[in-house]
Amino acid sequence: MANFDIDEATLASILDSKEHHFNIPDFQRDFTWESKTNNTGEFNYILRDLLEAFDTNPKEEYYLGTFITFKEDEKDLLYEVIDGQQRLTSITIIIAAYLKVIRNTKEIDQTDGDTAAQILVKNEMLNDEKKVKILKTTDVHGQEFLDIMYKMGDFSSIESSEFVKNHLNSFNTAEKHFKKVLKEKGISAGHKLNKKFFNFILRNVIVALVIAKDFRQAFTVFERMNDRGRDLSLPEQFKYILMEEFADDIEEFKDESQKVTKKWREISDIIEKNKLNFTQFIRYHLAARYFDSYLQESEILDWAKHSEAKTLFGGAHMFLKNMKKDVELYVDFNNAKSNNGEVNVDLQFKRRFFRDVSQHYPLLLAASDLDIEKFEKVAQSIMAISITLSGTNTGWVTIESNLMSWIKKLREGNLNGYSDESQINEDTGEPEYITGYLDEVAELLETKKKLLSAALTDSEILLDKKLYRIC
């Protein structure tokens, strides 16, 4: 641990000092801790747990956890938060809510808010820097929330923003708590209780402040902590794998991680706007473009960390460029459109009668570079597969082994199969016939017996490929 300094300290010695202020860098996720009306969100939990500790053992220490940080320069007073930003942001919100209740209650001695105010915006640091905010973030929306919060301002201009709903809900929850105490106990007694709780947070809450001396090692620790069951989603962890490409040089990392984060958020915004599932999309995108065999969700991150996978990606920026293209196609396919943006009858039929089926998306993405005539044949075959599996009471999971074979043929544009002159059959002396996507689909359909032909308004067997055409 020679590359780390570890200091176990109270929040007062870290937050209420002229030696520390913090930045949440680009590679960190947004503030995701929720405050829910049924009191089950992560923010609800930390506030409730602090209150219970205060009520039960107000003189006992409360261990909040670890803040892993990095400083570019040993003399620097700005700490980049590598791990612990959810807890740090939550504590900052609680302190700000406490201060706002004081500022909005004229009966309270306003000097009682001076400590909280000095924590949030420091008049002067040891390096003579003035008006320094305790916490800032490279996320534009998150910083907008923090700026209003530090000014004790009105959140109405951002209250409808999806990007800061967790910030706002958490602040409102903390503010309501402090107001409730004033109402139930009376302003004088209530404020005295709120002040004791605030002092408990500063003096009794303990954290382990870990300061990394080397950025590369700090980022490695961050990755390992995420691997050990941290509450990060697959998309968030995948983003960090992409950023690892730049982690050897902090200046390059700062520049490139901003670009990666911006592109990632553009993709995330499209997913959120269309109410789609980001994890599902990543699985489908990877299956369509990169997988050699079908992987379960739990296997994806280990696969992505290998150099072979990163070589396939062609670098973070090329990967994101292709991902952006696929997410736009994914939205179109979800809306029953072909790869040319026009409505597709087969996909409309599938969406209407087999809405719950989604395993076909990697096939469509893999086929998206084909011309429209070939793409529509793929859509037809997907409809035929859906009807056949439904009619024979068979789930898509039973044909997962077929999917990657089909996907790889679609990547190559190998739709109908072809004779390979370079491979001669020893028995016949004829060129080997390389099976195509449609041949394999036809073979699968022929093995199924109980097709629900009555469900088709009009169908005909395509003699050349034996596929069911939905009209």
Tab-separated table of C-alpha atoms in Angstrom:
chain	number	residue	atom	x	y	z
A	1	MET	CA	0.000	0.000	0.000
A	2	ALA	CA	2.997	2.283	-0.405
A	3	ASN	CA	1.230	4.174	-3.175
A	4	PHE	CA	-1.630	5.187	-0.862
A	5	ASP	CA	-2.015	7.388	2.197
A	6	ILE	CA	-4.856	6.334	4.493
A	7	ASP	CA	-6.351	8.634	7.084
A	8	GLU	CA	-9.244	7.656	9.326
A	9	ALA	CA	-10.950	10.919	10.187
A	10	THR	CA	-14.191	12.593	11.180
A	11	LEU	CA	-16.218	14.374	8.531
A	12	ALA	CA	-15.474	17.636	10.361
A	13	SER	CA	-11.721	17.237	9.829
A	14	ILE	CA	-12.293	16.597	6.120
A	15	LEU	CA	-15.218	18.831	5.205
A	16	ASP	CA	-14.851	21.646	7.715
A	17	SER	CA	-11.231	22.402	6.865
A	18	LYS	CA	-9.247	24.580	4.495
A	19	GLU	CA	-7.326	21.601	3.149
A	20	HIS	CA	-9.923	19.618	1.211
A	21	HIS	CA	-12.379	20.100	-1.589
A	22	PHE	CA	-13.559	17.428	-3.995
A	23	ASN	CA	-14.313	16.849	-7.671
A	24	ILE	CA	-16.316	14.007	-9.196
A	25	PRO	CA	-14.511	13.199	-12.468
A	26	ASP	CA	-15.987	12.171	-15.818
A	27	PHE	CA	-15.485	8.468	-15.411
A	28	GLN	CA	-17.666	8.418	-12.291
A	29	ARG	CA	-21.344	7.609	-12.718
A	30	ASP	CA	-24.028	10.173	-12.012
A	31	PHE	CA	-25.628	10.456	-8.571
A	32	THR	CA	-27.844	7.357	-8.598
A	33	TRP	CA	-28.939	7.038	-4.989
A	34	GLU	CA	-32.691	7.394	-4.865
A	35	SER	CA	-35.061	8.846	-2.327
A	36	LYS	CA	-38.369	7.032	-2.600
A	37	THR	CA	-41.763	7.862	-1.148
A	38	ASN	CA	-41.894	4.401	0.487
A	39	ASN	CA	-38.593	5.174	2.248
A	40	THR	CA	-36.665	2.358	0.505
A	41	GLY	CA	-34.164	4.325	-1.579
A	42	GLU	CA	-30.422	4.359	-0.883
A	43	PHE	CA	-30.598	7.990	0.244
A	44	ASN	CA	-33.538	7.168	2.534
A	45	TYR	CA	-31.432	4.415	4.039
A	46	ILE	CA	-28.341	6.507	4.788
A	47	LEU	CA	-30.407	9.346	6.305
A	48	ARG	CA	-32.486	6.915	8.370
A	49	ASP	CA	-29.391	5.010	9.494
A	50	LEU	CA	-27.649	8.209	10.594
A	51	LEU	CA	-30.756	9.307	12.507
A	52	GLU	CA	-31.055	5.910	14.221
A	53	ALA	CA	-27.377	6.015	15.213
A	54	PHE	CA	-27.862	9.558	16.568
A	55	ASP	CA	-31.000	8.625	18.503
A	56	THR	CA	-29.506	5.418	19.909
A	57	ASN	CA	-25.852	6.257	20.566
A	58	PRO	CA	-25.246	9.987	20.045
A	59	LYS	CA	-21.729	9.733	21.501
A	60	GLU	CA	-20.672	6.653	19.536
A	61	GLU	CA	-18.710	6.766	16.292
A	62	TYR	CA	-20.507	5.914	13.056
A	63	TYR	CA	-18.388	4.468	10.249
A	64	LEU	CA	-19.595	5.751	6.887
A	65	GLY	CA	-17.115	3.955	4.650
A	66	THR	CA	-14.164	4.740	2.420
A	67	PHE	CA	-13.465	7.705	0.155
A	68	ILE	CA	-10.787	6.783	-2.365
A	69	THR	CA	-9.271	9.900	-3.897
A	70	PHE	CA	-6.417	11.053	-6.084
A	71	LYS	CA	-4.395	14.272	-6.140
A	72	GLU	CA	-2.359	15.314	-9.167
A	73	ASP	CA	0.076	17.215	-6.994
A	74	GLU	CA	0.967	16.508	-3.383
A	75	LYS	CA	0.398	20.184	-2.579
A	76	ASP	CA	-2.953	20.263	-4.361
A	77	LEU	CA	-6.057	20.708	-2.210
A	78	LEU	CA	-8.473	19.352	-4.849
A	79	TYR	CA	-9.183	15.642	-4.465
A	80	GLU	CA	-10.587	13.636	-7.391
A	81	VAL	CA	-13.146	11.163	-6.041
A	82	ILE	CA	-12.383	7.646	-7.288
A	83	ASP	CA	-14.857	5.870	-5.026
A	84	GLY	CA	-17.408	7.126	-2.506
A	85	GLN	CA	-19.116	9.860	-4.487
A	86	GLN	CA	-22.635	8.600	-3.659
A	87	ARG	CA	-21.968	8.928	0.090
A	88	LEU	CA	-20.081	12.207	-0.260
A	89	THR	CA	-22.850	13.724	-2.381
A	90	SER	CA	-25.493	12.495	0.087
A	91	ILE	CA	-23.714	14.052	3.085
A	92	THR	CA	-23.292	17.333	1.171
A	93	ILE	CA	-27.020	17.358	0.357
A	94	ILE	CA	-27.970	16.717	4.004
A	95	ILE	CA	-25.768	19.597	5.187
A	96	ALA	CA	-27.203	21.931	2.528
A	97	ALA	CA	-30.787	20.984	3.444
A	98	TYR	CA	-30.031	21.688	7.114
A	99	LEU	CA	-28.641	25.114	6.188
A	100	LYS	CA	-31.581	25.981	3.935
A	101	VAL	CA	-34.083	25.274	6.709
A	102	ILE	CA	-32.113	27.649	8.957
A	103	ARG	CA	-31.979	30.343	6.268
A	104	ASN	CA	-35.736	30.045	5.662
A	105	THR	CA	-36.692	30.194	9.351
A	106	LYS	CA	-36.288	33.756	10.626
A	107	GLU	CA	-36.845	32.759	14.272
A	108	ILE	CA	-33.554	30.821	14.235
A	109	ASP	CA	-30.279	32.610	15.003
A	110	GLN	CA	-28.734	32.754	11.519
A	111	THR	CA	-25.191	32.457	12.882
A	112	ASP	CA	-26.082	28.844	13.721
A	113	GLY	CA	-25.794	28.161	10.003
A	114	ASP	CA	-22.292	29.580	9.660
A	115	THR	CA	-20.476	26.248	10.043
A	116	ALA	CA	-22.644	24.554	7.416
A	117	ALA	CA	-22.230	27.548	5.096
A	118	GLN	CA	-18.441	27.473	5.520
A	119	ILE	CA	-18.401	23.736	4.729
A	120	LEU	CA	-20.350	24.187	1.517
A	121	VAL	CA	-18.505	27.261	0.221
A	122	LYS	CA	-15.175	27.950	1.879
A	123	ASN	CA	-14.212	31.589	2.204
A	124	GLU	CA	-10.529	30.804	1.827
A	125	MET	CA	-8.312	27.743	1.386
A	126	LEU	CA	-4.780	27.242	2.667
A	127	ASN	CA	-3.493	28.112	-0.808
A	128	ASP	CA	-5.379	31.454	-0.599
A	129	GLU	CA	-7.994	30.330	-3.141
A	130	LYS	CA	-11.308	31.956	-2.220
A	131	LYS	CA	-14.997	30.997	-2.433
A	132	VAL	CA	-14.236	27.321	-3.015
A	133	LYS	CA	-17.149	24.868	-3.154
A	134	ILE	CA	-16.732	21.668	-1.171
A	135	LEU	CA	-17.955	19.480	-4.031
A	136	LYS	CA	-18.099	19.934	-7.775
A	137	THR	CA	-18.652	17.602	-10.699
A	138	THR	CA	-17.793	17.464	-14.376
A	139	ASP	CA	-21.408	16.467	-15.078
A	140	VAL	CA	-23.127	19.604	-16.410
A	141	HIS	CA	-26.551	18.738	-14.992
A	142	GLY	CA	-25.163	17.688	-11.617
A	143	GLN	CA	-23.143	20.901	-11.368
A	144	GLU	CA	-26.222	22.981	-12.194
A	145	PHE	CA	-27.990	21.384	-9.229
A	146	LEU	CA	-24.998	21.968	-6.935
A	147	ASP	CA	-24.687	25.632	-7.967
A	148	ILE	CA	-28.337	26.309	-7.096
A	149	MET	CA	-27.985	24.352	-3.852
A	150	TYR	CA	-24.918	26.315	-2.734
A	151	LYS	CA	-26.812	29.573	-3.314
A	152	MET	CA	-29.795	28.236	-1.324
A	153	GLY	CA	-31.747	28.952	-4.490
A	154	ASP	CA	-34.984	27.809	-6.079
A	155	PHE	CA	-34.837	24.481	-7.927
A	156	SER	CA	-37.907	25.234	-10.082
A	157	SER	CA	-35.781	25.773	-13.203
A	158	ILE	CA	-34.525	22.158	-13.072
A	159	GLU	CA	-37.319	20.351	-11.215
A	160	SER	CA	-38.539	18.614	-14.391
A	161	SER	CA	-35.066	17.437	-15.408
A	162	GLU	CA	-34.618	13.667	-15.482
A	163	PHE	CA	-30.865	14.152	-15.070
A	164	VAL	CA	-31.078	15.483	-11.499
A	165	LYS	CA	-34.245	13.849	-10.183
A	166	ASN	CA	-32.239	11.823	-7.644
A	167	HIS	CA	-30.476	14.980	-6.413
A	168	LEU	CA	-33.759	16.861	-6.059
A	169	ASN	CA	-35.664	14.018	-4.403
A	170	SER	CA	-32.833	13.478	-1.922
A	171	PHE	CA	-32.592	17.177	-1.077
A	172	ASN	CA	-36.366	17.399	-0.629
A	173	THR	CA	-36.328	14.349	1.666
A	174	ALA	CA	-33.606	15.844	3.883
A	175	GLU	CA	-35.277	19.264	3.937
A	176	LYS	CA	-38.637	17.719	4.867
A	177	HIS	CA	-37.004	15.874	7.746
A	178	PHE	CA	-35.513	19.038	9.272
A	179	LYS	CA	-38.792	20.930	8.765
A	180	LYS	CA	-40.748	18.083	10.349
A	181	VAL	CA	-38.582	18.237	13.475
A	182	LEU	CA	-39.249	22.000	13.773
A	183	LYS	CA	-42.977	21.444	13.387
A	184	GLU	CA	-43.225	18.555	15.850
A	185	LYS	CA	-40.871	19.912	18.543
A	186	GLY	CA	-41.408	23.612	18.069
A	187	ILE	CA	-38.886	25.902	16.414
A	188	SER	CA	-36.590	26.386	19.411
A	189	ALA	CA	-36.452	22.771	20.611
A	190	GLY	CA	-36.619	21.443	17.055
A	191	HIS	CA	-33.700	23.533	15.881
A	192	LYS	CA	-31.689	22.484	18.912
A	193	LEU	CA	-32.292	18.825	17.960
A	194	ASN	CA	-31.441	19.454	14.295
A	195	LYS	CA	-28.241	21.212	15.360
A	196	LYS	CA	-27.224	18.273	17.542
A	197	PHE	CA	-27.807	15.904	14.613
A	198	PHE	CA	-25.714	18.152	12.338
A	199	ASN	CA	-22.895	18.161	14.908
A	200	PHE	CA	-23.207	14.373	15.247
A	201	ILE	CA	-22.619	14.057	11.490
A	202	LEU	CA	-19.518	16.231	11.668
A	203	ARG	CA	-17.962	14.920	14.879
A	204	ASN	CA	-19.055	11.286	15.118
A	205	VAL	CA	-19.202	10.104	11.520
A	206	ILE	CA	-15.879	8.511	10.569
A	207	VAL	CA	-14.535	7.824	7.082
A	208	ALA	CA	-11.334	6.295	5.774
A	209	LEU	CA	-9.855	8.869	3.410
A	210	VAL	CA	-7.578	7.029	0.993
A	211	ILE	CA	-5.323	9.232	-1.123
A	212	ALA	CA	-3.718	7.537	-4.123
A	213	LYS	CA	-0.354	8.867	-5.224
A	214	ASP	CA	-0.547	7.317	-8.678
A	215	PHE	CA	-3.589	7.809	-10.922
A	216	ARG	CA	-3.169	4.518	-12.789
A	217	GLN	CA	-3.200	2.593	-9.530
A	218	ALA	CA	-6.171	4.580	-8.251
A	219	PHE	CA	-8.143	3.715	-11.368
A	220	THR	CA	-7.151	0.058	-11.026
A	221	VAL	CA	-8.443	0.026	-7.434
A	222	PHE	CA	-11.668	1.607	-8.658
A	223	GLU	CA	-12.097	-1.133	-11.278
A	224	ARG	CA	-11.412	-3.893	-8.766
A	225	MET	CA	-13.909	-2.503	-6.294
A	226	ASN	CA	-16.523	-2.438	-9.044
A	227	ASP	CA	-15.714	-6.068	-9.857
A	228	ARG	CA	-16.361	-7.093	-6.255
A	229	GLY	CA	-20.086	-6.649	-6.246
A	230	ARG	CA	-20.408	-2.878	-6.231
A	231	ASP	CA	-23.860	-1.613	-7.214
A	232	LEU	CA	-22.863	-0.527	-10.708
A	233	SER	CA	-24.931	-1.536	-13.715
A	234	LEU	CA	-23.415	-3.430	-16.624
A	235	PRO	CA	-23.444	-0.297	-18.852
A	236	GLU	CA	-21.586	1.730	-16.214
A	237	GLN	CA	-18.950	-0.965	-15.753
A	238	PHE	CA	-18.607	-1.353	-19.504
A	239	LYS	CA	-17.957	2.381	-19.853
A	240	TYR	CA	-15.099	2.103	-17.375
A	241	ILE	CA	-13.589	-0.749	-19.373
A	242	LEU	CA	-13.520	1.557	-22.398
A	243	MET	CA	-11.925	4.351	-20.361
A	244	GLU	CA	-9.192	2.027	-19.114
A	245	GLU	CA	-7.539	2.500	-22.516
A	246	PHE	CA	-6.444	6.009	-21.440
A	247	ALA	CA	-5.608	5.403	-17.768
A	248	ASP	CA	-1.810	5.371	-18.134
A	249	ASP	CA	-1.599	9.128	-18.610
A	250	ILE	CA	-3.725	11.417	-16.463
A	251	GLU	CA	-3.740	14.319	-18.936
A	252	GLU	CA	-4.815	12.055	-21.780
A	253	PHE	CA	-7.371	10.445	-19.468
A	254	LYS	CA	-8.904	13.804	-18.549
A	255	ASP	CA	-9.297	14.761	-22.188
A	256	GLU	CA	-10.432	11.405	-23.563
A	257	SER	CA	-12.693	10.460	-20.660
A	258	GLN	CA	-14.701	13.647	-21.241
A	259	LYS	CA	-15.192	12.650	-24.875
A	260	VAL	CA	-16.142	9.085	-23.926
A	261	THR	CA	-18.593	10.316	-21.290
A	262	LYS	CA	-20.211	12.766	-23.722
A	263	LYS	CA	-20.696	10.076	-26.383
A	264	TRP	CA	-21.902	7.586	-23.785
A	265	ARG	CA	-24.513	10.022	-22.488
A	266	GLU	CA	-25.781	10.664	-26.007
A	267	ILE	CA	-26.425	6.935	-26.334
A	268	SER	CA	-27.878	6.714	-22.814
A	269	ASP	CA	-30.219	9.635	-23.537
A	270	ILE	CA	-31.577	7.868	-26.638
A	271	ILE	CA	-32.181	4.709	-24.593
A	272	GLU	CA	-33.908	6.644	-21.801
A	273	LYS	CA	-35.982	8.793	-24.142
A	274	ASN	CA	-37.378	5.689	-25.845
A	275	LYS	CA	-37.873	3.825	-22.538
A	276	LEU	CA	-35.578	0.973	-23.560
A	277	ASN	CA	-33.252	-1.171	-21.465
A	278	PHE	CA	-29.573	-0.156	-21.725
A	279	THR	CA	-28.218	-3.506	-20.513
A	280	GLN	CA	-30.306	-5.388	-23.066
A	281	PHE	CA	-29.158	-3.084	-25.844
A	282	ILE	CA	-25.475	-3.601	-24.988
A	283	ARG	CA	-25.959	-7.374	-25.068
A	284	TYR	CA	-27.658	-7.184	-28.456
A	285	HIS	CA	-25.062	-4.788	-29.875
A	286	LEU	CA	-22.162	-6.965	-28.742
A	287	ALA	CA	-23.819	-10.135	-30.017
A	288	ALA	CA	-24.549	-8.559	-33.394
A	289	ARG	CA	-21.069	-7.097	-33.920
A	290	TYR	CA	-18.471	-8.860	-31.784
A	291	PHE	CA	-19.372	-12.113	-29.997
A	292	ASP	CA	-18.065	-15.370	-31.377
A	293	SER	CA	-20.369	-17.392	-29.134
A	294	TYR	CA	-23.495	-16.422	-27.247
A	295	LEU	CA	-22.625	-15.026	-23.807
A	296	GLN	CA	-24.800	-14.586	-20.752
A	297	GLU	CA	-24.959	-11.165	-19.077
A	298	SER	CA	-22.710	-12.356	-16.231
A	299	GLU	CA	-19.972	-13.303	-18.723
A	300	ILE	CA	-19.832	-10.074	-20.722
A	301	LEU	CA	-17.514	-7.971	-18.551
A	302	ASP	CA	-14.849	-10.665	-18.249
A	303	TRP	CA	-14.968	-11.107	-22.026
A	304	ALA	CA	-14.715	-7.351	-22.661
A	305	LYS	CA	-11.576	-6.992	-20.530
A	306	HIS	CA	-9.537	-9.344	-22.700
A	307	SER	CA	-7.211	-7.823	-25.257
A	308	GLU	CA	-8.867	-9.836	-28.048
A	309	ALA	CA	-12.187	-8.100	-27.402
A	310	LYS	CA	-10.564	-4.659	-27.182
A	311	THR	CA	-8.867	-5.329	-30.523
A	312	LEU	CA	-12.275	-6.076	-32.021
A	313	PHE	CA	-13.600	-2.780	-30.653
A	314	GLY	CA	-10.934	-0.794	-32.527
A	315	GLY	CA	-10.546	1.574	-29.580
A	316	ALA	CA	-13.110	3.298	-27.367
A	317	HIS	CA	-14.097	5.992	-29.855
A	318	MET	CA	-14.622	3.596	-32.777
A	319	PHE	CA	-16.655	1.331	-30.506
A	320	LEU	CA	-18.871	4.247	-29.435
A	321	LYS	CA	-19.321	5.399	-33.026
A	322	ASN	CA	-20.623	1.949	-33.973
A	323	MET	CA	-22.694	1.763	-30.816
A	324	LYS	CA	-24.366	5.110	-31.591
A	325	LYS	CA	-25.268	3.851	-35.059
A	326	ASP	CA	-26.733	0.658	-33.606
A	327	VAL	CA	-28.781	2.388	-30.901
A	328	GLU	CA	-30.514	4.469	-33.583
A	329	LEU	CA	-31.220	1.291	-35.561
A	330	TYR	CA	-32.387	-0.430	-32.372
A	331	VAL	CA	-34.951	2.321	-31.793
A	332	ASP	CA	-36.186	1.960	-35.381
A	333	PHE	CA	-36.453	-1.833	-35.091
A	334	ASN	CA	-38.333	-1.427	-31.816
A	335	ASN	CA	-40.771	0.788	-33.737
A	336	ALA	CA	-41.169	-1.870	-36.456
A	337	LYS	CA	-39.054	-0.078	-39.060
A	338	SER	CA	-36.568	-1.525	-41.536
A	339	ASN	CA	-32.929	-0.487	-41.846
A	340	ASN	CA	-34.012	2.265	-44.252
A	341	GLY	CA	-36.310	3.844	-41.649
A	342	GLU	CA	-39.558	2.765	-43.321
A	343	VAL	CA	-42.275	0.697	-41.650
A	344	ASN	CA	-41.785	-3.059	-42.020
A	345	VAL	CA	-44.947	-5.180	-42.186
A	346	ASP	CA	-43.328	-8.297	-40.722
A	347	LEU	CA	-41.859	-6.423	-37.771
A	348	GLN	CA	-45.226	-4.725	-37.223
A	349	PHE	CA	-46.913	-8.134	-37.116
A	350	LYS	CA	-44.267	-9.468	-34.739
A	351	ARG	CA	-44.592	-6.461	-32.457
A	352	ARG	CA	-48.362	-6.816	-32.363
A	353	PHE	CA	-48.550	-10.546	-31.627
A	354	PHE	CA	-45.143	-11.369	-30.116
A	355	ARG	CA	-44.245	-8.168	-28.277
A	356	ASP	CA	-42.460	-9.978	-25.444
A	357	VAL	CA	-39.954	-11.587	-27.796
A	358	SER	CA	-36.722	-9.574	-28.034
A	359	GLN	CA	-34.034	-12.133	-28.894
A	360	HIS	CA	-34.343	-11.252	-32.575
A	361	TYR	CA	-32.707	-7.817	-32.223
A	362	PRO	CA	-29.098	-9.074	-32.663
A	363	LEU	CA	-30.203	-10.672	-35.942
A	364	LEU	CA	-31.669	-7.389	-37.162
A	365	LEU	CA	-28.598	-5.416	-36.094
A	366	ALA	CA	-26.290	-7.923	-37.793
A	367	ALA	CA	-28.435	-7.655	-40.949
A	368	SER	CA	-28.623	-3.852	-40.879
A	369	ASP	CA	-25.797	-3.393	-43.402
A	370	LEU	CA	-27.565	-5.548	-46.013
A	371	ASP	CA	-29.553	-3.976	-48.825
A	372	ILE	CA	-33.250	-3.486	-48.134
A	373	GLU	CA	-34.377	-6.556	-50.109
A	374	LYS	CA	-32.121	-8.868	-48.124
A	375	PHE	CA	-32.940	-7.147	-44.841
A	376	GLU	CA	-36.658	-7.706	-45.453
A	377	LYS	CA	-35.983	-11.422	-46.009
A	378	VAL	CA	-34.380	-11.527	-42.576
A	379	ALA	CA	-37.419	-9.770	-41.082
A	380	GLN	CA	-39.666	-12.325	-42.811
A	381	SER	CA	-37.699	-15.213	-41.381
A	382	ILE	CA	-37.839	-13.712	-37.882
A	383	MET	CA	-41.604	-13.547	-38.174
A	384	ALA	CA	-41.672	-17.172	-39.333
A	385	ILE	CA	-39.461	-18.247	-36.437
A	386	SER	CA	-41.685	-16.389	-33.942
A	387	ILE	CA	-44.838	-18.069	-35.241
A	388	THR	CA	-43.222	-21.501	-35.386
A	389	LEU	CA	-41.827	-21.331	-31.872
A	390	SER	CA	-45.151	-20.051	-30.547
A	391	GLY	CA	-47.092	-22.692	-32.427
A	392	THR	CA	-44.898	-25.480	-31.108
A	393	ASN	CA	-44.827	-24.001	-27.602
A	394	THR	CA	-41.062	-23.580	-27.820
A	395	GLY	CA	-39.077	-20.722	-26.278
A	396	TRP	CA	-36.378	-18.745	-28.073
A	397	VAL	CA	-33.940	-19.933	-25.432
A	398	THR	CA	-33.994	-23.369	-27.097
A	399	ILE	CA	-32.431	-21.953	-30.264
A	400	GLU	CA	-29.733	-19.788	-28.669
A	401	SER	CA	-27.104	-22.112	-30.088
A	402	ASN	CA	-28.423	-21.301	-33.564
A	403	LEU	CA	-28.413	-17.541	-33.059
A	404	MET	CA	-24.659	-16.917	-33.150
A	405	SER	CA	-24.270	-19.102	-36.241
A	406	TRP	CA	-26.960	-17.040	-37.960
A	407	ILE	CA	-25.538	-13.738	-36.716
A	408	LYS	CA	-22.046	-14.528	-38.030
A	409	LYS	CA	-23.465	-15.419	-41.438
A	410	LEU	CA	-25.435	-12.167	-41.513
A	411	ARG	CA	-22.281	-10.192	-40.618
A	412	GLU	CA	-20.700	-11.688	-43.732
A	413	GLY	CA	-23.776	-10.980	-45.827
A	414	ASN	CA	-24.125	-14.735	-46.294
A	415	LEU	CA	-27.867	-14.884	-46.751
A	416	ASN	CA	-28.624	-17.611	-49.274
A	417	GLY	CA	-25.479	-19.722	-49.101
A	418	TYR	CA	-22.942	-20.217	-51.875
A	419	SER	CA	-20.615	-22.712	-53.535
A	420	ASP	CA	-16.993	-22.316	-52.455
A	421	GLU	CA	-14.744	-23.186	-55.402
A	422	SER	CA	-11.746	-23.410	-53.058
A	423	GLN	CA	-13.322	-26.322	-51.137
A	424	ILE	CA	-13.990	-29.496	-53.157
A	425	ASN	CA	-16.070	-32.330	-51.767
A	426	GLU	CA	-13.974	-35.484	-51.827
A	427	ASP	CA	-16.952	-37.732	-52.583
A	428	THR	CA	-18.689	-35.718	-55.296
A	429	GLY	CA	-15.799	-33.708	-56.680
A	430	GLU	CA	-18.114	-30.689	-56.580
A	431	PRO	CA	-17.440	-27.383	-54.783
A	432	GLU	CA	-18.608	-27.418	-51.151
A	433	TYR	CA	-21.874	-25.616	-50.540
A	434	ILE	CA	-21.574	-23.168	-47.650
A	435	THR	CA	-24.874	-22.982	-45.819
A	436	GLY	CA	-26.364	-19.475	-45.557
A	437	TYR	CA	-28.570	-17.827	-42.982
A	438	LEU	CA	-31.854	-18.596	-44.757
A	439	ASP	CA	-30.868	-22.232	-45.285
A	440	GLU	CA	-30.239	-22.702	-41.599
A	441	VAL	CA	-33.504	-21.004	-40.670
A	442	ALA	CA	-35.396	-23.211	-43.140
A	443	GLU	CA	-33.785	-26.299	-41.669
A	444	LEU	CA	-34.843	-25.251	-38.178
A	445	LEU	CA	-38.425	-24.606	-39.280
A	446	GLU	CA	-38.653	-27.995	-40.971
A	447	THR	CA	-37.835	-29.717	-37.681
A	448	LYS	CA	-40.872	-28.108	-36.029
A	449	LYS	CA	-44.204	-29.799	-36.530
A	450	LYS	CA	-47.196	-27.989	-35.064
A	451	LEU	CA	-47.194	-24.728	-36.954
A	452	LEU	CA	-50.261	-22.599	-36.205
A	453	SER	CA	-51.121	-21.888	-39.810
A	454	ALA	CA	-54.594	-20.782	-38.724
A	455	ALA	CA	-52.969	-17.749	-37.128
A	456	LEU	CA	-51.772	-16.529	-40.502
A	457	THR	CA	-54.038	-14.258	-42.489
A	458	ASP	CA	-52.217	-15.330	-45.628
A	459	SER	CA	-49.166	-17.538	-45.939
A	460	GLU	CA	-47.305	-19.366	-48.631
A	461	ILE	CA	-44.298	-21.613	-48.479
A	462	LEU	CA	-41.376	-20.131	-50.336
A	463	LEU	CA	-40.356	-23.168	-52.310
A	464	ASP	CA	-36.746	-22.116	-52.717
A	465	LYS	CA	-36.150	-21.512	-49.012
A	466	LYS	CA	-39.227	-23.097	-47.377
A	467	LEU	CA	-39.897	-20.029	-45.271
A	468	TYR	CA	-43.320	-18.857	-44.156
A	469	ARG	CA	-44.060	-15.454	-45.714
A	470	ILE	CA	-46.350	-13.247	-43.643
A	471	CYS	CA	-48.419	-10.928	-45.795
